[in-house]
mmCIF file of C-alpha atoms in Angstrom:
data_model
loop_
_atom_site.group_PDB
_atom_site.id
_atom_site.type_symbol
_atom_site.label_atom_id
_atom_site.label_comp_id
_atom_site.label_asym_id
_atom_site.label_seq_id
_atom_site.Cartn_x
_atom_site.Cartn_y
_atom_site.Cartn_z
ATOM 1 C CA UNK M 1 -18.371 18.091 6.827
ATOM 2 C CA UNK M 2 -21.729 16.291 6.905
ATOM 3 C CA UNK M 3 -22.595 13.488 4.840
ATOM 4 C CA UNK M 4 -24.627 15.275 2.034
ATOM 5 C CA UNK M 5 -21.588 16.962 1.595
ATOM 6 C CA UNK M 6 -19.560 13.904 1.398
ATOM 7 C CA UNK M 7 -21.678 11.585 -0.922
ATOM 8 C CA UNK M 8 -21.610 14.494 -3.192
ATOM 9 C CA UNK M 9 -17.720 14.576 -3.333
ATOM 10 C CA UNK M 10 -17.657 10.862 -3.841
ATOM 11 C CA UNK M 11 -20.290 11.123 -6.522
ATOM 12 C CA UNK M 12 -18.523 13.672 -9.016
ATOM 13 C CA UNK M 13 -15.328 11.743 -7.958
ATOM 14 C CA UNK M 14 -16.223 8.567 -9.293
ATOM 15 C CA UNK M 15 -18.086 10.296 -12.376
ATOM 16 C CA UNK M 16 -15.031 11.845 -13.241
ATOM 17 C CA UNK M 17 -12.248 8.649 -12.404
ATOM 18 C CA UNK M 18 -14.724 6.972 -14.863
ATOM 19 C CA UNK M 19 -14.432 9.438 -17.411
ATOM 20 C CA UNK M 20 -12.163 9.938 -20.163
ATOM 21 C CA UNK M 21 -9.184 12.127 -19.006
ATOM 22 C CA UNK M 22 -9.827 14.674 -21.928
ATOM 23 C CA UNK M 23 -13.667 14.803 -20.438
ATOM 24 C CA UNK M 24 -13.318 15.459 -16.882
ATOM 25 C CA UNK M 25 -12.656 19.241 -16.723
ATOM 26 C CA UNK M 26 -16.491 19.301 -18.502
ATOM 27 C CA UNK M 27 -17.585 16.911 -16.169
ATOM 28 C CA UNK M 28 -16.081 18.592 -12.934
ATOM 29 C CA UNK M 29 -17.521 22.282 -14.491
ATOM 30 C CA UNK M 30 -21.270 20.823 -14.439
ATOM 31 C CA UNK M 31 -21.222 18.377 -11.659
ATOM 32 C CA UNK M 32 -20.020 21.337 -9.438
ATOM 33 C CA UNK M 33 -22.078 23.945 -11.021
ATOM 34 C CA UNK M 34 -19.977 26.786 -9.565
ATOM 35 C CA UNK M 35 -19.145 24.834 -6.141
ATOM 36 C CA UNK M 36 -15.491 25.968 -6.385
ATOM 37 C CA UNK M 37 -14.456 24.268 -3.031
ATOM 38 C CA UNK M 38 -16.635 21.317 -4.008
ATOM 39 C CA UNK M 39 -13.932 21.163 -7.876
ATOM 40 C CA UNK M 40 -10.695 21.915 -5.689
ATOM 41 C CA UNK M 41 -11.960 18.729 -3.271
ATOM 42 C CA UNK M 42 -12.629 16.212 -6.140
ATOM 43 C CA UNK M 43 -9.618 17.486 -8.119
ATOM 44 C CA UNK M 44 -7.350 17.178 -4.807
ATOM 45 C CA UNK M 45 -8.092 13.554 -5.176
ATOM 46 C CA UNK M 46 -7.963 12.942 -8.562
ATOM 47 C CA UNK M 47 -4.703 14.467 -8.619
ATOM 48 C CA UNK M 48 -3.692 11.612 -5.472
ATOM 49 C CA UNK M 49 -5.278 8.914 -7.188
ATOM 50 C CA UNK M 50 -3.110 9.676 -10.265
ATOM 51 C CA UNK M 51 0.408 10.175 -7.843
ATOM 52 C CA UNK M 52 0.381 8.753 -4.621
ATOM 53 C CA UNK M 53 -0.522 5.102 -5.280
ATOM 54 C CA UNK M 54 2.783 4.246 -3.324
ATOM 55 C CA UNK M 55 4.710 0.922 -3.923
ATOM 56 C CA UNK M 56 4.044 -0.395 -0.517
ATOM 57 C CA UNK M 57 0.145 -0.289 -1.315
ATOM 58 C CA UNK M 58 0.444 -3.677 -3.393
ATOM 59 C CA UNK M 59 -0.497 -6.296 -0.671
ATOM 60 C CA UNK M 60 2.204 -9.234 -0.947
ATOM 61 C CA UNK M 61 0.247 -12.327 -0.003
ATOM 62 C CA UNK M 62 -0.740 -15.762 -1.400
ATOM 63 C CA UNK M 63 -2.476 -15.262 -4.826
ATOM 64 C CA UNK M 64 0.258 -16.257 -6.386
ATOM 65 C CA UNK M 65 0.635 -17.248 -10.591
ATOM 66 C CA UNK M 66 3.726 -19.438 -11.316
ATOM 67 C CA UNK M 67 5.681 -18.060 -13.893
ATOM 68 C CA UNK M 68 8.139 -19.793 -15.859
ATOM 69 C CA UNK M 69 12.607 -19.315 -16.657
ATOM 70 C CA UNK M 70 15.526 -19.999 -14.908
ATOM 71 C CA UNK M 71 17.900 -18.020 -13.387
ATOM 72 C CA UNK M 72 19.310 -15.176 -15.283
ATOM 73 C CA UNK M 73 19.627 -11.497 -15.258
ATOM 74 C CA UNK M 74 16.287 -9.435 -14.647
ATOM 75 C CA UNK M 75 14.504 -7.979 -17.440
ATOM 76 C CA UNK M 76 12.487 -5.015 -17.405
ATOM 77 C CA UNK M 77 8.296 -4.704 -17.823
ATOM 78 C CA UNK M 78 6.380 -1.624 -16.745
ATOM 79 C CA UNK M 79 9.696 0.376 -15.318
ATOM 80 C CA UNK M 80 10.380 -3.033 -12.521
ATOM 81 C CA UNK M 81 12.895 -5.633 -12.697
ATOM 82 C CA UNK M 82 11.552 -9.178 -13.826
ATOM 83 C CA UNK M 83 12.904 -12.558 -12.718
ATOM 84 C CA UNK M 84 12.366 -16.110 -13.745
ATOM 85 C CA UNK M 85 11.792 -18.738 -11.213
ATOM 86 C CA UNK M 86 14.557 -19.843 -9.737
ATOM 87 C CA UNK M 87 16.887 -16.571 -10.024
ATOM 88 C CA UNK M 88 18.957 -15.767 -7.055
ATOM 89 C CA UNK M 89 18.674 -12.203 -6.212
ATOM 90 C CA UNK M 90 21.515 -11.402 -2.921
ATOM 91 C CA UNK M 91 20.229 -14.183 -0.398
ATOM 92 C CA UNK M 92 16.665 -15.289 -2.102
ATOM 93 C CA UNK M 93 15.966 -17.945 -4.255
ATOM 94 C CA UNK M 94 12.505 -16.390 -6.327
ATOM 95 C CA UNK M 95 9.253 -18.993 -6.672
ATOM 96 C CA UNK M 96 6.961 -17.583 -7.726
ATOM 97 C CA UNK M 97 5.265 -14.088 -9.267
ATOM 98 C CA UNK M 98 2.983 -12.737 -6.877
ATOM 99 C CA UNK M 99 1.819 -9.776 -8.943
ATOM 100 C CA UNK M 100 2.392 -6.884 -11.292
ATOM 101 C CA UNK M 101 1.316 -3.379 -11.748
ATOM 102 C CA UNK M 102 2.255 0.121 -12.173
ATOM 103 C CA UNK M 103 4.057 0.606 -8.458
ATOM 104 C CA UNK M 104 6.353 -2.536 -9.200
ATOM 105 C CA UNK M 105 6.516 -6.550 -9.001
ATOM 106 C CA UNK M 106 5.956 -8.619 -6.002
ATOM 107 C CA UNK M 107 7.866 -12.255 -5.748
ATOM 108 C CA UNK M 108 7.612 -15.056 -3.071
ATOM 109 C CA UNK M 109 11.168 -15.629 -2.452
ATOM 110 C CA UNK M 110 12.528 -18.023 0.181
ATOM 111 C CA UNK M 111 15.318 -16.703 2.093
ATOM 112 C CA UNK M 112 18.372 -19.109 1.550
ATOM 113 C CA UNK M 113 20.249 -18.119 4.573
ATOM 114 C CA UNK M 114 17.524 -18.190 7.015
ATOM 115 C CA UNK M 115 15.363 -20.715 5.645
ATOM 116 C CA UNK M 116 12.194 -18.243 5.564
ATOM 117 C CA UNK M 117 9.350 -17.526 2.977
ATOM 118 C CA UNK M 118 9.652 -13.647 1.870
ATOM 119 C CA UNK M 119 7.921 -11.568 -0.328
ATOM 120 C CA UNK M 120 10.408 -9.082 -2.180
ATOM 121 C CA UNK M 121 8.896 -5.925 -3.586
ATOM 122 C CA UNK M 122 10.883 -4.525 -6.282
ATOM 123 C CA UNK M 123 10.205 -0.646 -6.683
ATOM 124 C CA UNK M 124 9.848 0.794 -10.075
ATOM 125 C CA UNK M 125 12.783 2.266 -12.211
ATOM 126 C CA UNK M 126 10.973 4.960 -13.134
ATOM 127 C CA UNK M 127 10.689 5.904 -9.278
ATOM 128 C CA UNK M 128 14.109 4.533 -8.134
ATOM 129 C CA UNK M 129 16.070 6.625 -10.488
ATOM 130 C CA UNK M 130 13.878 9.639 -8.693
ATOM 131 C CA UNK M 131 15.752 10.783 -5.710
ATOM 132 C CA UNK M 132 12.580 12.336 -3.530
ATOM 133 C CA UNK M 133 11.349 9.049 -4.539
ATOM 134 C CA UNK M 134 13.769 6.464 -3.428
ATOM 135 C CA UNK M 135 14.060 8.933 -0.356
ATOM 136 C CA UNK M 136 10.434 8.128 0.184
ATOM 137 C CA UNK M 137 10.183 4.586 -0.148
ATOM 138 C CA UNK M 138 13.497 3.964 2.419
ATOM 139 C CA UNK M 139 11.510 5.977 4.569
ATOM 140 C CA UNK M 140 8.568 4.169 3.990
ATOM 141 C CA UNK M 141 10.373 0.723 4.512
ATOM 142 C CA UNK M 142 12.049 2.100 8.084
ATOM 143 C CA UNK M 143 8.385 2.900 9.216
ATOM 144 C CA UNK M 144 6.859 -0.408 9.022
ATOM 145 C CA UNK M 145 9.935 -2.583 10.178
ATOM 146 C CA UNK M 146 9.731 -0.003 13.035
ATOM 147 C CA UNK M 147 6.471 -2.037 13.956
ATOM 148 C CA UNK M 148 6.831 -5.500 15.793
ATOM 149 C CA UNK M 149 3.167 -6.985 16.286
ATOM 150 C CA UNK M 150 1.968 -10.216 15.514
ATOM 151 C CA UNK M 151 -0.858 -8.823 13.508
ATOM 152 C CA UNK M 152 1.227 -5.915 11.051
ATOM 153 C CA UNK M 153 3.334 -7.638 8.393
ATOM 154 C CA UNK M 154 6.955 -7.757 9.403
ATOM 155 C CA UNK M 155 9.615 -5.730 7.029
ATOM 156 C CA UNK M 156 12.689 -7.767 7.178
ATOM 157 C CA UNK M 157 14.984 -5.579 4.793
ATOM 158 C CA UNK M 158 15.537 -2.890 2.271
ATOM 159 C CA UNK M 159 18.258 -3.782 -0.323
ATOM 160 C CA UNK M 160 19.770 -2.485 -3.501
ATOM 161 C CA UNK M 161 19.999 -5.839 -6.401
ATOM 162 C CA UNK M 162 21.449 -4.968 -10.251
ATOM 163 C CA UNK M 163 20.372 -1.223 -9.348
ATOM 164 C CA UNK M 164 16.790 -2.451 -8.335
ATOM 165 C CA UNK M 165 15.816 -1.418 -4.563
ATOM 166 C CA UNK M 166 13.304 -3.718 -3.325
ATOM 167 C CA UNK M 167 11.918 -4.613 0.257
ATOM 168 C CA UNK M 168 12.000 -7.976 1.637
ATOM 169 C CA UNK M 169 8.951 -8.948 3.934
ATOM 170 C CA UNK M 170 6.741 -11.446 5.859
ATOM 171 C CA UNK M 171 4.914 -13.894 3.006
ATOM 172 C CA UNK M 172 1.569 -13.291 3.853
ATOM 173 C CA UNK M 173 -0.657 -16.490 2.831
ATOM 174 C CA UNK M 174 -4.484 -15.539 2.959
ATOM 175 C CA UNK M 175 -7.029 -13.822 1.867
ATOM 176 C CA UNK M 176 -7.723 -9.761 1.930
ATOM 177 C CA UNK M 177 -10.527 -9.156 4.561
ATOM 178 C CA UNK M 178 -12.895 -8.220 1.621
ATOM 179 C CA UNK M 179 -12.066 -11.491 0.076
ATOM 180 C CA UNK M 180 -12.572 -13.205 3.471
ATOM 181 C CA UNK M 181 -15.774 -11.731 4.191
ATOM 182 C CA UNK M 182 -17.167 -12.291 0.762
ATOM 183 C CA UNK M 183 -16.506 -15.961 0.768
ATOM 184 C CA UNK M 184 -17.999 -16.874 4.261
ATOM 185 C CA UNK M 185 -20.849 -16.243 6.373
ATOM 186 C CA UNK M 186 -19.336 -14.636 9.884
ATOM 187 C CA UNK M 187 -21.216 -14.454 13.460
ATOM 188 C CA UNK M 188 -20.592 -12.206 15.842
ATOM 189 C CA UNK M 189 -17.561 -13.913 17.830
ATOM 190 C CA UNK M 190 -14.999 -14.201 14.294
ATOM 191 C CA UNK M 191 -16.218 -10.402 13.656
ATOM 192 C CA UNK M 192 -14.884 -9.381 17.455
ATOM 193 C CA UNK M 193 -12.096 -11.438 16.812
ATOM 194 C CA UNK M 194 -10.943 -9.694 13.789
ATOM 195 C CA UNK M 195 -11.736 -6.390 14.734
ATOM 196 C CA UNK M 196 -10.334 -6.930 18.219
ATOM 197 C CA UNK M 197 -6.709 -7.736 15.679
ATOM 198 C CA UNK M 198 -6.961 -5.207 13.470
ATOM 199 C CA UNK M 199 -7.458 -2.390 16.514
ATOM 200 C CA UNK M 200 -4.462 -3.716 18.632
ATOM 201 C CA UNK M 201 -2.084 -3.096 15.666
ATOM 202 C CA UNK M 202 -3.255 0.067 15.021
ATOM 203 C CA UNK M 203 -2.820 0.249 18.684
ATOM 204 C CA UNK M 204 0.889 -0.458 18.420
ATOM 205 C CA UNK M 205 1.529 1.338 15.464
ATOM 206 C CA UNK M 206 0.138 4.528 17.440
ATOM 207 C CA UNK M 207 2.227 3.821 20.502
ATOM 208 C CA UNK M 208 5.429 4.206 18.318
ATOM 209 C CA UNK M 209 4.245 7.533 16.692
ATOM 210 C CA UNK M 210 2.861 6.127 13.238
ATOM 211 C CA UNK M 211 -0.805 6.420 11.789
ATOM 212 C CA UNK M 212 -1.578 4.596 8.839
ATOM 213 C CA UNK M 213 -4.348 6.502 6.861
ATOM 214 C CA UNK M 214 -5.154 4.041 4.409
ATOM 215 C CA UNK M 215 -6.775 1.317 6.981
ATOM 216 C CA UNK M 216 -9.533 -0.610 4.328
ATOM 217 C CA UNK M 217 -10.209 -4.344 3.993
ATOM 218 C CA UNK M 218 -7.687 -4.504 1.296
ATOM 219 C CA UNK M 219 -4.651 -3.615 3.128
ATOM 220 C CA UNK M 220 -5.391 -6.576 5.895
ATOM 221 C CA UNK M 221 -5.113 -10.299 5.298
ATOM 222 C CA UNK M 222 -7.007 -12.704 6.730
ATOM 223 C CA UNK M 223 -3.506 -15.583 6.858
ATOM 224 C CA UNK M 224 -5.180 -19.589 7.021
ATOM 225 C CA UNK M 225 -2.980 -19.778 9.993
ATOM 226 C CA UNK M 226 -5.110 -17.821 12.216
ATOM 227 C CA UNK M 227 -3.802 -13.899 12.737
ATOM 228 C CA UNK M 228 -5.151 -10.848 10.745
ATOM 229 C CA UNK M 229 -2.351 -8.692 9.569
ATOM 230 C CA UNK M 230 -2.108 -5.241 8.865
ATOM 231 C CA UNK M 231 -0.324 -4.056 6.223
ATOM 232 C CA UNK M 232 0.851 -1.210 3.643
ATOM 233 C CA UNK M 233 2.137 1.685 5.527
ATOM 234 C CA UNK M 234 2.769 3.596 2.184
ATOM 235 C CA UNK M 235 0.896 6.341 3.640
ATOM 236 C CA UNK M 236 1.742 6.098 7.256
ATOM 237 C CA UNK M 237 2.053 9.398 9.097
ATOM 238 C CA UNK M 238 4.966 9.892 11.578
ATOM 239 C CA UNK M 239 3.880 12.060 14.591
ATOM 240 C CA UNK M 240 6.529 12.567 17.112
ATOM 241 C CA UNK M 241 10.147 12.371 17.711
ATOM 242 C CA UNK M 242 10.168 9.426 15.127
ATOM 243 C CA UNK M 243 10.425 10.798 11.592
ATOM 244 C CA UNK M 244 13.806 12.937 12.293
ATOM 245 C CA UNK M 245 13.888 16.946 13.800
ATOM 246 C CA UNK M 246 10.345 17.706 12.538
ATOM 247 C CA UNK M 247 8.076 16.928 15.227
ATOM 248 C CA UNK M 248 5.479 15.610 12.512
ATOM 249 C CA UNK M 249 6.552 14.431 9.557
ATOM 250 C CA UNK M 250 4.015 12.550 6.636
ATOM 251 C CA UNK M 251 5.527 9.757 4.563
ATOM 252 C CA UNK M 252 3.222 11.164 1.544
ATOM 253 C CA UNK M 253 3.545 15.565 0.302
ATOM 254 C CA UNK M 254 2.699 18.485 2.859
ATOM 255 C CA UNK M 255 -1.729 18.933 2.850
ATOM 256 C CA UNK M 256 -1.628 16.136 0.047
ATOM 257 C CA UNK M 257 -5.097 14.026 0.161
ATOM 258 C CA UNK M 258 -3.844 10.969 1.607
ATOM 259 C CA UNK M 259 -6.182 7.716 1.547
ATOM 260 C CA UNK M 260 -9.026 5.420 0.073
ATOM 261 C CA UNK M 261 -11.789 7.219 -0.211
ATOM 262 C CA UNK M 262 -14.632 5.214 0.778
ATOM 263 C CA UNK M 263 -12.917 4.427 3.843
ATOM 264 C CA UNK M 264 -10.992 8.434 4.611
ATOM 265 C CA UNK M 265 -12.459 9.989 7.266
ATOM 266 C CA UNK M 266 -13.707 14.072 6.840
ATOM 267 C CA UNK M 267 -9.876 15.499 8.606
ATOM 268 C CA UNK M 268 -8.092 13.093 5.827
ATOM 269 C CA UNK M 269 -9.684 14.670 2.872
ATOM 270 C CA UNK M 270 -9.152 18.012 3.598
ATOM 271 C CA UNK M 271 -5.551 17.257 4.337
#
């Protein structure tokens, strides 16, 4: 695929995310003018832009808002389960609300057996009461805490609270790299640095059979300790022995358009 080619898909794409949904088949019939392969691309990613946005693609890392309560049973907003600060959920003691959004609610928890900062990432109810779903996201979960590397964020569990699976992981305090770079001036040494980091867990996630697919400045953290950290596997690709009897086996559908698409390369939009 050259790159004519591909600034044309991105161009209809964006005309038609920005469009009202009841206006995009008109917009997709005379952007592509007849280009049928050109309507099946664009609507291959519209179509994963409105279902894949898995829950382990909301980063869990510092930008945290203090909310207010004490302990008591969650509540629901948006399909997730809600709790004040200070609610004990199994071993955790909640601090703070990290964020909110369609694929769930992220807390900063710390971990009152182990003395630990965690982040615990509740997944929706409207997706755990779907078993290909909840199958999914376990999967997702054993994936990632397959990977030990001092720059990918560490998965410490997957749990069941009230009838609300979440995922308990490393607290991540930083920046994204887009919010890094945009807020300082960087010479040539910090950008080795961090690209030197950001290749050497890709390099270990490839050495235990898993791709990532969605690799973009928002799913790695700049931390103000020091290390860069990789994150969201959501769409992680097992290739190998890994995933189970299937000697490749994706995390996300069969041929589904997996990725960001700025940042997919030409073999991950055609699936």
């Amino acid at each position: 695929m050259d790159a004519e080619r591909w600034q044309k898909i991105e161009r209809v794409f964006h005309a038609a995310l920005q469009a009202e949904p009841s206006l995009r088949a008109t917009i997709l019939e005379d952007s592509c003018a007849g280009d049928e392969l050109l309507r099946r691309q664009v609507e291959a990613l519209l179509a994963h832009r409105e279902k894949a946005g898995t829950f382990l693609e909301t980063p869990a890392f510092a930008t945290a808002k203090q909310t207010s309560g004490s302990e008591k049973p969650p509540s629901t907003s948006g399909g997730a389960a809600r709790f004040g600060v200070g609610a004990a959920v199994a071993q955790y003691r909640v601090l703070a609300e990290i964020g909110a959004g369609g694929m769930g609610i992220v807390y900063k928890a710390e971990d009152t057996k182990l003395g630990r900062l965690v982040a615990l990432k509740f997944l929706p109810e409207t997706l755990a009461t779907d078993a290909s779903a909840l199958e999914r996201f376990q999967r997702e979960a054993r994936a990632a805490s397959a990977l030990n590397h001092p720059n990918i964020c560490t998965i410490y569990d997957i749990a069941e609270y009230q009838g609300h699976p979440f995922i308990a992981m490393e607290y991540l305090d930083g920046r994204t790299l887009g919010e890094h770079i945009l807020g300082c001036t960087l010479d040539g040494d910090e950008i080795s640095k961090l690209g030197i980091q950001i290749a050497e867990a890709l390099s270990a996630a490839h050495s235990k059979g898993v791709v990532h697919r969605d690799v973009k400045p928002g799913n790695i953290v700049a931390t103000v300790t020091g290390p860069v950290k990789v994150l969201d596997f959501g769409l992680a690709k097992l290739i190998g022995s890994q995933g189970g009897n299937a000697l490749t086996k994706s995390l996300t559908e069969t041929h589904a358009v997996a990725g960001t698409l700025p940042y997919m390369s030409p073999e991950q939009l055609r699936g």
